[in-house]
Amino acid sequence: TGMRQAFYGSFILLAITMLCYTIFHRGVKIPTIGKICLAISVYWGIKVGLSMHPSNYDILSVEYSFYWTITIIFGCNYFASIKTNDSTFINLMFYCYILTCVANVFAFLEFQQLGVSIMPLIYNSLTFLPWILLTNNRKKIIGLIVLCFITIISAKRGAIIIMAIESILGGYFIITNNRISLFKKACIICLASGAILYMFNNISDDSEEILASKFSPEELSEGSGRADINEYGITAVQHMSSTKELLLGYDLGSDILDGFGGHNDWLTYMLYHGILGVALYLLFYINIINGIIKLYRRGDSTYIPYISLFIIFIILSFISSSYNPTIHPLMGMLFIGYAESKLIYSNETSRNIH
């Protein structure tokens, strides 16, 4: 659709801009997590380069991986250079988020006309959550209400589960830092949730059945076919017959890979890139946790939205993808750069004091 083409056009333009900034900006710092992403990109690139029959998916995976690396490095250096003068950019992210939500609603209406009552691009909006948490109170409230609303009407089980966990986490931080009693806060959450569900129920006669079917015991156990996909992937891992396959994964173009449906980063990387690929991907998450701990110990409130991003990414890594060739990780990778810049700025300030 034209909407999707506009997304991809903006995506490419932003990639070129970030690449130019990263190349020509003097004294570029590469955080540890950027080096990990670079190692992933190089490893994937070598394997695709040596493969006789790489698929378009394999090539796109390498291209996007390099782009995630550039995004993190760009974000880290850009925000470190402006230090605390980041409110303008954060506000820009909020308005980009609103535009994404509008695009999601149009896509939702378009899919409804085709008889499909889902919002396939919901994760593009969901990954803006860490940026929403950085805005002022008014924008934060508006952003969270809108996000809750479109998440529910999206009828995407994974997005609803993520938002539920994020709401519990957010409620904890709000309650522990606010004079509003737990009872009042619970009432507000229940009323807001009920209002959103009521509105959703009146959008379409079938909407209630859609939500109910998504969380039926059968759907929860099968996961829209993911149970069969995961079983196939686990069986394929068990049938790896050599040390090379265990360490480096199956050869690209293998019939075994053609039969695997994805929707799980850990199984995907084990099959495609072996233990080495999984280890590099694990390091990516370990480094995020390390960054959260450092920010918390330094008293930087950025650790709260960083936790929200970790929750989004780690859940998506098991039910969809948080790293492979899709658009939704973009804002997450940029936020990682932002969080890393806080650590760099903190280190520079500490050195200047001493």
mmCIF file of C-alpha atoms in Angstrom:
data_model
loop_
_atom_site.group_PDB
_atom_site.id
_atom_site.type_symbol
_atom_site.label_atom_id
_atom_site.label_comp_id
_atom_site.label_asym_id
_atom_site.label_seq_id
_atom_site.Cartn_x
_atom_site.Cartn_y
_atom_site.Cartn_z
ATOM 1 C CA THR A 1 0.000 0.000 0.000
ATOM 2 C CA GLY A 2 0.956 3.662 -0.331
ATOM 3 C CA MET A 3 1.146 3.959 3.448
ATOM 4 C CA ARG A 4 3.661 1.142 3.677
ATOM 5 C CA GLN A 5 5.720 2.569 0.797
ATOM 6 C CA ALA A 6 5.856 5.900 2.631
ATOM 7 C CA PHE A 7 7.158 4.084 5.725
ATOM 8 C CA TYR A 8 9.891 2.365 3.747
ATOM 9 C CA GLY A 9 10.832 5.590 1.933
ATOM 10 C CA SER A 10 11.226 7.429 5.254
ATOM 11 C CA PHE A 11 13.141 4.451 6.618
ATOM 12 C CA ILE A 12 15.698 4.562 3.768
ATOM 13 C CA LEU A 13 16.084 8.365 4.017
ATOM 14 C CA LEU A 14 16.700 8.142 7.754
ATOM 15 C CA ALA A 15 19.239 5.358 7.203
ATOM 16 C CA ILE A 16 21.213 7.515 4.750
ATOM 17 C CA THR A 17 21.122 10.485 7.144
ATOM 18 C CA MET A 18 22.383 8.422 10.071
ATOM 19 C CA LEU A 19 25.109 6.825 7.967
ATOM 20 C CA CYS A 20 26.369 10.230 6.783
ATOM 21 C CA TYR A 21 26.372 11.575 10.340
ATOM 22 C CA THR A 22 28.235 8.529 11.641
ATOM 23 C CA ILE A 23 30.859 8.735 8.874
ATOM 24 C CA PHE A 24 31.551 12.458 9.028
ATOM 25 C CA HIS A 25 31.145 13.144 12.740
ATOM 26 C CA ARG A 26 34.529 13.402 14.398
ATOM 27 C CA GLY A 27 35.409 11.367 17.447
ATOM 28 C CA VAL A 28 32.638 8.814 16.984
ATOM 29 C CA LYS A 29 32.238 6.603 20.047
ATOM 30 C CA ILE A 30 31.047 3.030 19.621
ATOM 31 C CA PRO A 31 29.391 1.683 22.797
ATOM 32 C CA THR A 32 29.833 -1.961 23.722
ATOM 33 C CA ILE A 33 26.346 -2.867 22.542
ATOM 34 C CA GLY A 34 27.156 -1.217 19.209
ATOM 35 C CA LYS A 35 30.231 -3.428 18.902
ATOM 36 C CA ILE A 36 28.098 -6.495 19.652
ATOM 37 C CA CYS A 37 25.634 -5.515 16.920
ATOM 38 C CA LEU A 38 28.539 -4.881 14.562
ATOM 39 C CA ALA A 39 29.906 -8.375 15.326
ATOM 40 C CA ILE A 40 26.453 -9.858 14.593
ATOM 41 C CA SER A 41 26.278 -7.937 11.305
ATOM 42 C CA VAL A 42 29.762 -8.965 10.194
ATOM 43 C CA TYR A 43 29.164 -12.613 11.109
ATOM 44 C CA TRP A 44 25.864 -12.720 9.251
ATOM 45 C CA GLY A 45 27.427 -10.875 6.321
ATOM 46 C CA ILE A 46 30.283 -13.368 6.042
ATOM 47 C CA LYS A 47 27.905 -16.325 6.126
ATOM 48 C CA VAL A 48 25.636 -14.789 3.471
ATOM 49 C CA GLY A 49 28.676 -13.839 1.371
ATOM 50 C CA LEU A 50 30.007 -17.400 1.443
ATOM 51 C CA SER A 51 26.619 -18.964 0.766
ATOM 52 C CA MET A 52 25.858 -20.198 -2.743
ATOM 53 C CA HIS A 53 22.099 -19.733 -2.412
ATOM 54 C CA PRO A 54 21.221 -16.931 0.042
ATOM 55 C CA SER A 55 17.553 -15.973 0.046
ATOM 56 C CA ASN A 56 16.208 -12.430 -0.039
ATOM 57 C CA TYR A 57 15.396 -12.878 3.650
ATOM 58 C CA ASP A 58 19.051 -13.712 4.410
ATOM 59 C CA ILE A 59 20.273 -10.636 2.544
ATOM 60 C CA LEU A 60 17.697 -8.366 4.185
ATOM 61 C CA SER A 61 18.671 -9.714 7.615
ATOM 62 C CA VAL A 62 22.260 -8.592 7.052
ATOM 63 C CA GLU A 63 21.229 -5.193 5.686
ATOM 64 C CA TYR A 64 18.891 -4.486 8.588
ATOM 65 C CA SER A 65 21.444 -5.720 11.114
ATOM 66 C CA PHE A 66 23.983 -3.210 9.833
ATOM 67 C CA TYR A 67 21.277 -0.560 9.988
ATOM 68 C CA TRP A 68 20.516 -1.387 13.637
ATOM 69 C CA THR A 69 24.248 -1.000 14.335
ATOM 70 C CA ILE A 70 24.343 2.398 12.617
ATOM 71 C CA THR A 71 21.209 3.514 14.483
ATOM 72 C CA ILE A 72 22.669 2.670 17.908
ATOM 73 C CA ILE A 73 26.016 4.333 17.155
ATOM 74 C CA PHE A 74 24.305 7.387 15.662
ATOM 75 C CA GLY A 75 21.941 7.745 18.626
ATOM 76 C CA CYS A 76 24.734 7.345 21.151
ATOM 77 C CA ASN A 77 26.935 10.011 19.554
ATOM 78 C CA TYR A 78 24.152 12.419 18.653
ATOM 79 C CA PHE A 79 22.638 12.513 22.142
ATOM 80 C CA ALA A 80 26.061 12.599 23.783
ATOM 81 C CA SER A 81 26.901 15.661 21.665
ATOM 82 C CA ILE A 82 23.753 17.573 22.697
ATOM 83 C CA LYS A 83 24.031 16.285 26.287
ATOM 84 C CA THR A 84 20.914 17.394 28.208
ATOM 85 C CA ASN A 85 19.411 19.453 25.358
ATOM 86 C CA ASP A 86 17.311 16.529 24.151
ATOM 87 C CA SER A 87 13.763 17.771 24.841
ATOM 88 C CA THR A 88 13.258 18.932 21.235
ATOM 89 C CA PHE A 89 14.139 15.504 19.857
ATOM 90 C CA ILE A 90 11.978 13.731 22.454
ATOM 91 C CA ASN A 91 9.016 15.925 21.472
ATOM 92 C CA LEU A 92 9.716 15.107 17.819
ATOM 93 C CA MET A 93 9.572 11.409 18.684
ATOM 94 C CA PHE A 94 6.185 11.971 20.314
ATOM 95 C CA TYR A 95 4.736 13.543 17.175
ATOM 96 C CA CYS A 96 6.266 10.761 15.056
ATOM 97 C CA TYR A 97 4.534 8.324 17.387
ATOM 98 C CA ILE A 98 1.173 10.058 16.855
ATOM 99 C CA LEU A 99 1.648 9.882 13.069
ATOM 100 C CA THR A 100 2.468 6.181 13.389
ATOM 101 C CA CYS A 101 -0.720 5.624 15.389
ATOM 102 C CA VAL A 102 -2.767 7.427 12.725
ATOM 103 C CA ALA A 103 -1.144 5.238 10.052
ATOM 104 C CA ASN A 104 -1.978 2.185 12.166
ATOM 105 C CA VAL A 105 -5.644 3.168 12.376
ATOM 106 C CA PHE A 106 -5.849 3.663 8.600
ATOM 107 C CA ALA A 107 -4.174 0.265 8.090
ATOM 108 C CA PHE A 108 -6.641 -1.268 10.542
ATOM 109 C CA LEU A 109 -9.616 0.171 8.619
ATOM 110 C CA GLU A 110 -8.104 -0.996 5.348
ATOM 111 C CA PHE A 111 -7.670 -4.538 6.654
ATOM 112 C CA GLN A 112 -11.230 -4.514 8.008
ATOM 113 C CA GLN A 113 -12.510 -3.852 4.502
ATOM 114 C CA LEU A 114 -10.667 -7.022 3.475
ATOM 115 C CA GLY A 115 -12.368 -8.934 6.262
ATOM 116 C CA VAL A 116 -9.300 -9.077 8.541
ATOM 117 C CA SER A 117 -9.852 -7.425 11.952
ATOM 118 C CA ILE A 118 -6.240 -6.961 13.061
ATOM 119 C CA MET A 119 -3.710 -4.129 13.145
ATOM 120 C CA PRO A 120 -0.544 -5.693 11.689
ATOM 121 C CA LEU A 121 1.679 -2.641 12.252
ATOM 122 C CA ILE A 122 0.911 -2.238 15.975
ATOM 123 C CA TYR A 123 4.504 -2.999 16.994
ATOM 124 C CA ASN A 124 5.654 0.111 15.076
ATOM 125 C CA SER A 125 3.712 2.159 17.639
ATOM 126 C CA LEU A 126 4.493 -0.047 20.631
ATOM 127 C CA THR A 127 8.266 0.448 20.315
ATOM 128 C CA PHE A 128 7.724 4.195 20.838
ATOM 129 C CA LEU A 129 6.787 3.456 24.479
ATOM 130 C CA PRO A 130 10.245 4.288 25.939
ATOM 131 C CA TRP A 131 10.159 7.663 24.165
ATOM 132 C CA ILE A 132 6.631 8.346 25.454
ATOM 133 C CA LEU A 133 7.857 7.755 29.009
ATOM 134 C CA LEU A 134 10.446 10.533 28.536
ATOM 135 C CA THR A 135 7.870 13.217 27.638
ATOM 136 C CA ASN A 136 6.140 15.621 30.017
ATOM 137 C CA ASN A 137 3.143 14.457 32.030
ATOM 138 C CA ARG A 138 0.478 15.680 29.590
ATOM 139 C CA LYS A 139 2.053 14.067 26.536
ATOM 140 C CA LYS A 140 2.817 10.953 28.581
ATOM 141 C CA ILE A 141 -0.827 10.520 29.600
ATOM 142 C CA ILE A 142 -2.092 11.159 26.066
ATOM 143 C CA GLY A 143 0.510 8.837 24.566
ATOM 144 C CA LEU A 144 -0.239 5.982 26.976
ATOM 145 C CA ILE A 145 -4.011 6.254 26.560
ATOM 146 C CA VAL A 146 -3.690 6.205 22.766
ATOM 147 C CA LEU A 147 -1.252 3.284 22.928
ATOM 148 C CA CYS A 148 -3.547 1.258 25.197
ATOM 149 C CA PHE A 149 -6.480 1.940 22.882
ATOM 150 C CA ILE A 150 -4.809 0.941 19.609
ATOM 151 C CA THR A 151 -3.150 -2.056 21.277
ATOM 152 C CA ILE A 152 -6.514 -3.447 22.330
ATOM 153 C CA ILE A 153 -8.208 -2.834 18.970
ATOM 154 C CA SER A 154 -5.179 -4.337 17.196
ATOM 155 C CA ALA A 155 -6.341 -7.790 18.355
ATOM 156 C CA LYS A 156 -2.681 -8.833 18.362
ATOM 157 C CA ARG A 157 -2.219 -11.155 21.323
ATOM 158 C CA GLY A 158 1.496 -10.462 21.714
ATOM 159 C CA ALA A 159 0.998 -6.680 21.764
ATOM 160 C CA ILE A 160 -1.808 -6.964 24.339
ATOM 161 C CA ILE A 161 0.319 -9.168 26.605
ATOM 162 C CA ILE A 162 3.275 -6.762 26.316
ATOM 163 C CA MET A 163 1.073 -3.763 27.119
ATOM 164 C CA ALA A 164 -0.445 -5.578 30.117
ATOM 165 C CA ILE A 165 3.023 -6.291 31.547
ATOM 166 C CA GLU A 166 4.140 -2.728 30.818
ATOM 167 C CA SER A 167 1.035 -1.395 32.584
ATOM 168 C CA ILE A 168 1.794 -3.435 35.698
ATOM 169 C CA LEU A 169 5.393 -2.211 35.668
ATOM 170 C CA GLY A 170 4.322 1.390 35.027
ATOM 171 C CA GLY A 171 1.721 1.172 37.763
ATOM 172 C CA TYR A 172 4.400 0.039 40.206
ATOM 173 C CA PHE A 173 6.640 3.018 39.482
ATOM 174 C CA ILE A 174 3.718 5.474 39.514
ATOM 175 C CA ILE A 175 2.303 4.127 42.762
ATOM 176 C CA THR A 176 5.678 4.117 44.540
ATOM 177 C CA ASN A 177 6.348 7.699 43.430
ATOM 178 C CA ASN A 178 2.889 9.191 43.850
ATOM 179 C CA ARG A 179 0.566 10.044 46.720
ATOM 180 C CA ILE A 180 -2.418 8.436 44.986
ATOM 181 C CA SER A 181 -3.476 5.362 46.914
ATOM 182 C CA LEU A 182 -3.256 1.896 45.457
ATOM 183 C CA PHE A 183 -7.046 1.554 45.594
ATOM 184 C CA LYS A 184 -7.647 4.767 43.624
ATOM 185 C CA LYS A 185 -5.006 3.843 41.088
ATOM 186 C CA ALA A 186 -6.557 0.390 40.636
ATOM 187 C CA CYS A 187 -9.978 2.002 40.115
ATOM 188 C CA ILE A 188 -8.572 4.357 37.477
ATOM 189 C CA ILE A 189 -6.887 1.500 35.626
ATOM 190 C CA CYS A 190 -10.070 -0.625 35.723
ATOM 191 C CA LEU A 191 -12.268 2.246 34.514
ATOM 192 C CA ALA A 192 -9.850 3.148 31.711
ATOM 193 C CA SER A 193 -9.547 -0.476 30.606
ATOM 194 C CA GLY A 194 -13.304 -0.941 30.712
ATOM 195 C CA ALA A 195 -13.873 2.205 28.636
ATOM 196 C CA ILE A 196 -11.389 1.084 25.998
ATOM 197 C CA LEU A 197 -12.907 -2.398 25.821
ATOM 198 C CA TYR A 198 -16.394 -0.873 25.545
ATOM 199 C CA MET A 199 -15.290 1.375 22.671
ATOM 200 C CA PHE A 200 -13.626 -1.568 20.941
ATOM 201 C CA ASN A 201 -16.743 -3.668 21.379
ATOM 202 C CA ASN A 202 -18.768 -1.028 19.527
ATOM 203 C CA ILE A 203 -16.353 -0.658 16.605
ATOM 204 C CA SER A 204 -17.264 -4.059 15.185
ATOM 205 C CA ASP A 205 -19.877 -6.654 16.038
ATOM 206 C CA ASP A 206 -17.203 -9.351 15.793
ATOM 207 C CA SER A 207 -14.580 -7.594 17.937
ATOM 208 C CA GLU A 208 -15.585 -9.248 21.206
ATOM 209 C CA GLU A 209 -15.390 -12.657 19.565
ATOM 210 C CA ILE A 210 -11.987 -11.775 18.102
ATOM 211 C CA LEU A 211 -10.513 -10.956 21.519
ATOM 212 C CA ALA A 212 -12.148 -13.977 23.127
ATOM 213 C CA SER A 213 -10.840 -16.294 20.421
ATOM 214 C CA LYS A 214 -7.325 -14.844 20.678
ATOM 215 C CA PHE A 215 -7.147 -15.764 24.369
ATOM 216 C CA SER A 216 -8.993 -19.059 24.214
ATOM 217 C CA PRO A 217 -7.114 -22.085 25.657
ATOM 218 C CA GLU A 218 -6.680 -23.484 22.148
ATOM 219 C CA GLU A 219 -5.181 -20.283 20.747
ATOM 220 C CA LEU A 220 -2.926 -19.762 23.771
ATOM 221 C CA SER A 221 -1.532 -23.272 23.450
ATOM 222 C CA GLU A 222 -1.155 -23.169 19.668
ATOM 223 C CA GLY A 223 -0.127 -19.514 19.328
ATOM 224 C CA SER A 224 -1.542 -19.156 15.779
ATOM 225 C CA GLY A 225 0.608 -22.032 14.578
ATOM 226 C CA ARG A 226 3.707 -21.009 16.536
ATOM 227 C CA ALA A 227 3.617 -24.200 18.594
ATOM 228 C CA ASP A 228 4.077 -26.279 15.429
ATOM 229 C CA ILE A 229 6.769 -23.897 14.160
ATOM 230 C CA ASN A 230 8.699 -24.088 17.433
ATOM 231 C CA GLU A 231 8.366 -27.869 17.521
ATOM 232 C CA TYR A 232 9.766 -28.047 13.988
ATOM 233 C CA GLY A 233 12.660 -25.745 14.961
ATOM 234 C CA ILE A 234 13.528 -27.722 18.100
ATOM 235 C CA THR A 235 13.462 -30.973 16.129
ATOM 236 C CA ALA A 236 15.743 -29.429 13.489
ATOM 237 C CA VAL A 237 18.210 -28.396 16.222
ATOM 238 C CA GLN A 238 18.167 -31.897 17.663
ATOM 239 C CA HIS A 239 19.000 -33.306 14.234
ATOM 240 C CA MET A 240 22.100 -31.165 13.722
ATOM 241 C CA SER A 241 24.618 -33.831 12.746
ATOM 242 C CA SER A 242 27.992 -32.082 12.970
ATOM 243 C CA THR A 243 29.982 -29.703 15.142
ATOM 244 C CA LYS A 244 29.931 -27.205 12.274
ATOM 245 C CA GLU A 245 26.133 -27.159 12.208
ATOM 246 C CA LEU A 246 25.977 -26.772 15.982
ATOM 247 C CA LEU A 247 28.435 -23.862 15.985
ATOM 248 C CA LEU A 248 27.483 -22.127 12.722
ATOM 249 C CA GLY A 249 23.987 -23.384 11.916
ATOM 250 C CA TYR A 250 22.655 -24.975 8.751
ATOM 251 C CA ASP A 251 23.895 -23.868 5.347
ATOM 252 C CA LEU A 252 21.785 -21.038 3.969
ATOM 253 C CA GLY A 253 19.468 -22.374 1.296
ATOM 254 C CA SER A 254 19.026 -25.664 3.142
ATOM 255 C CA ASP A 255 15.645 -27.351 2.756
ATOM 256 C CA ILE A 256 15.454 -27.506 6.550
ATOM 257 C CA LEU A 257 15.511 -23.693 6.751
ATOM 258 C CA ASP A 258 12.893 -23.424 4.019
ATOM 259 C CA GLY A 259 10.513 -25.427 6.200
ATOM 260 C CA PHE A 260 10.991 -23.223 9.290
ATOM 261 C CA GLY A 261 8.475 -20.430 9.845
ATOM 262 C CA GLY A 262 10.388 -18.222 12.273
ATOM 263 C CA HIS A 263 8.467 -16.202 14.912
ATOM 264 C CA ASN A 264 11.206 -16.964 17.455
ATOM 265 C CA ASP A 265 14.565 -15.193 17.237
ATOM 266 C CA TRP A 266 16.358 -17.720 19.431
ATOM 267 C CA LEU A 267 15.369 -20.721 17.314
ATOM 268 C CA THR A 268 15.907 -18.732 14.122
ATOM 269 C CA TYR A 269 19.483 -17.802 15.029
ATOM 270 C CA MET A 270 20.260 -21.302 16.266
ATOM 271 C CA LEU A 271 19.153 -22.787 12.955
ATOM 272 C CA TYR A 272 20.663 -20.092 10.762
ATOM 273 C CA HIS A 273 23.802 -19.182 12.733
ATOM 274 C CA GLY A 274 24.299 -21.844 15.378
ATOM 275 C CA ILE A 275 25.544 -21.452 18.935
ATOM 276 C CA LEU A 276 27.776 -18.555 17.884
ATOM 277 C CA GLY A 277 24.779 -16.606 16.555
ATOM 278 C CA VAL A 278 22.703 -17.289 19.663
ATOM 279 C CA ALA A 279 25.632 -16.299 21.914
ATOM 280 C CA LEU A 280 26.047 -12.948 20.139
ATOM 281 C CA TYR A 281 22.300 -12.305 20.376
ATOM 282 C CA LEU A 282 22.372 -13.193 24.094
ATOM 283 C CA LEU A 283 25.206 -10.701 24.609
ATOM 284 C CA PHE A 284 22.962 -8.040 23.071
ATOM 285 C CA TYR A 285 20.395 -8.569 25.854
ATOM 286 C CA ILE A 286 22.990 -8.937 28.592
ATOM 287 C CA ASN A 287 24.375 -5.551 27.588
ATOM 288 C CA ILE A 288 20.916 -3.971 27.782
ATOM 289 C CA ILE A 289 20.511 -5.354 31.312
ATOM 290 C CA ASN A 290 23.964 -4.052 32.203
ATOM 291 C CA GLY A 291 23.012 -0.595 30.924
ATOM 292 C CA ILE A 292 19.794 -0.614 32.964
ATOM 293 C CA ILE A 293 21.711 -1.520 36.128
ATOM 294 C CA LYS A 294 24.306 1.215 35.534
ATOM 295 C CA LEU A 295 21.643 3.870 34.942
ATOM 296 C CA TYR A 296 19.786 2.778 38.080
ATOM 297 C CA ARG A 297 22.925 2.923 40.226
ATOM 298 C CA ARG A 298 23.705 6.411 38.919
ATOM 299 C CA GLY A 299 20.222 7.643 39.742
ATOM 300 C CA ASP A 300 19.281 8.284 36.120
ATOM 301 C CA SER A 301 15.534 7.782 35.585
ATOM 302 C CA THR A 302 16.233 6.670 32.001
ATOM 303 C CA TYR A 303 16.490 3.153 33.408
ATOM 304 C CA ILE A 304 12.662 2.987 33.676
ATOM 305 C CA PRO A 305 11.918 3.444 29.936
ATOM 306 C CA TYR A 306 14.961 1.255 29.231
ATOM 307 C CA ILE A 307 13.278 -1.537 31.221
ATOM 308 C CA SER A 308 10.110 -1.012 29.160
ATOM 309 C CA LEU A 309 12.132 -1.455 25.963
ATOM 310 C CA PHE A 310 13.779 -4.600 27.324
ATOM 311 C CA ILE A 311 10.349 -6.088 28.059
ATOM 312 C CA ILE A 312 9.125 -5.330 24.526
ATOM 313 C CA PHE A 313 12.248 -6.738 22.892
ATOM 314 C CA ILE A 314 12.587 -9.879 24.997
ATOM 315 C CA ILE A 315 8.922 -10.875 24.566
ATOM 316 C CA LEU A 316 9.031 -10.203 20.828
ATOM 317 C CA SER A 317 12.198 -12.302 20.574
ATOM 318 C CA PHE A 318 10.147 -15.349 21.626
ATOM 319 C CA ILE A 319 6.885 -14.709 19.762
ATOM 320 C CA SER A 320 7.935 -12.675 16.721
ATOM 321 C CA SER A 321 11.205 -10.820 16.158
ATOM 322 C CA SER A 322 13.004 -7.919 17.833
ATOM 323 C CA TYR A 323 16.050 -7.795 15.570
ATOM 324 C CA ASN A 324 15.331 -9.205 12.124
ATOM 325 C CA PRO A 325 14.247 -7.346 8.952
ATOM 326 C CA THR A 326 11.181 -5.499 10.219
ATOM 327 C CA ILE A 327 10.630 -1.788 10.816
ATOM 328 C CA HIS A 328 9.435 -1.862 14.426
ATOM 329 C CA PRO A 329 12.884 -2.278 16.117
ATOM 330 C CA LEU A 330 13.970 1.115 14.682
ATOM 331 C CA MET A 331 12.793 3.319 17.557
ATOM 332 C CA GLY A 332 14.056 0.746 20.047
ATOM 333 C CA MET A 333 17.574 0.772 18.601
ATOM 334 C CA LEU A 334 17.558 4.573 18.584
ATOM 335 C CA PHE A 335 16.539 4.542 22.243
ATOM 336 C CA ILE A 336 19.395 2.163 23.056
ATOM 337 C CA GLY A 337 21.715 4.788 21.567
ATOM 338 C CA TYR A 338 20.018 7.423 23.726
ATOM 339 C CA ALA A 339 20.452 5.348 26.894
ATOM 340 C CA GLU A 340 24.109 4.634 26.063
ATOM 341 C CA SER A 341 24.702 8.375 25.558
ATOM 342 C CA LYS A 342 23.539 8.960 29.125
ATOM 343 C CA LEU A 343 26.245 6.602 30.350
ATOM 344 C CA ILE A 344 28.902 8.317 28.217
ATOM 345 C CA TYR A 345 27.822 11.794 29.365
ATOM 346 C CA SER A 346 27.829 10.602 32.975
ATOM 347 C CA ASN A 347 31.361 9.204 32.592
ATOM 348 C CA GLU A 348 32.626 12.440 30.990
ATOM 349 C CA THR A 349 31.069 14.536 33.760
ATOM 350 C CA SER A 350 32.664 12.311 36.398
ATOM 351 C CA ARG A 351 36.106 12.678 34.776
ATOM 352 C CA ASN A 352 35.744 16.459 34.567
ATOM 353 C CA ILE A 353 34.866 16.666 38.267
ATOM 354 C CA HIS A 354 37.920 14.640 39.245
#
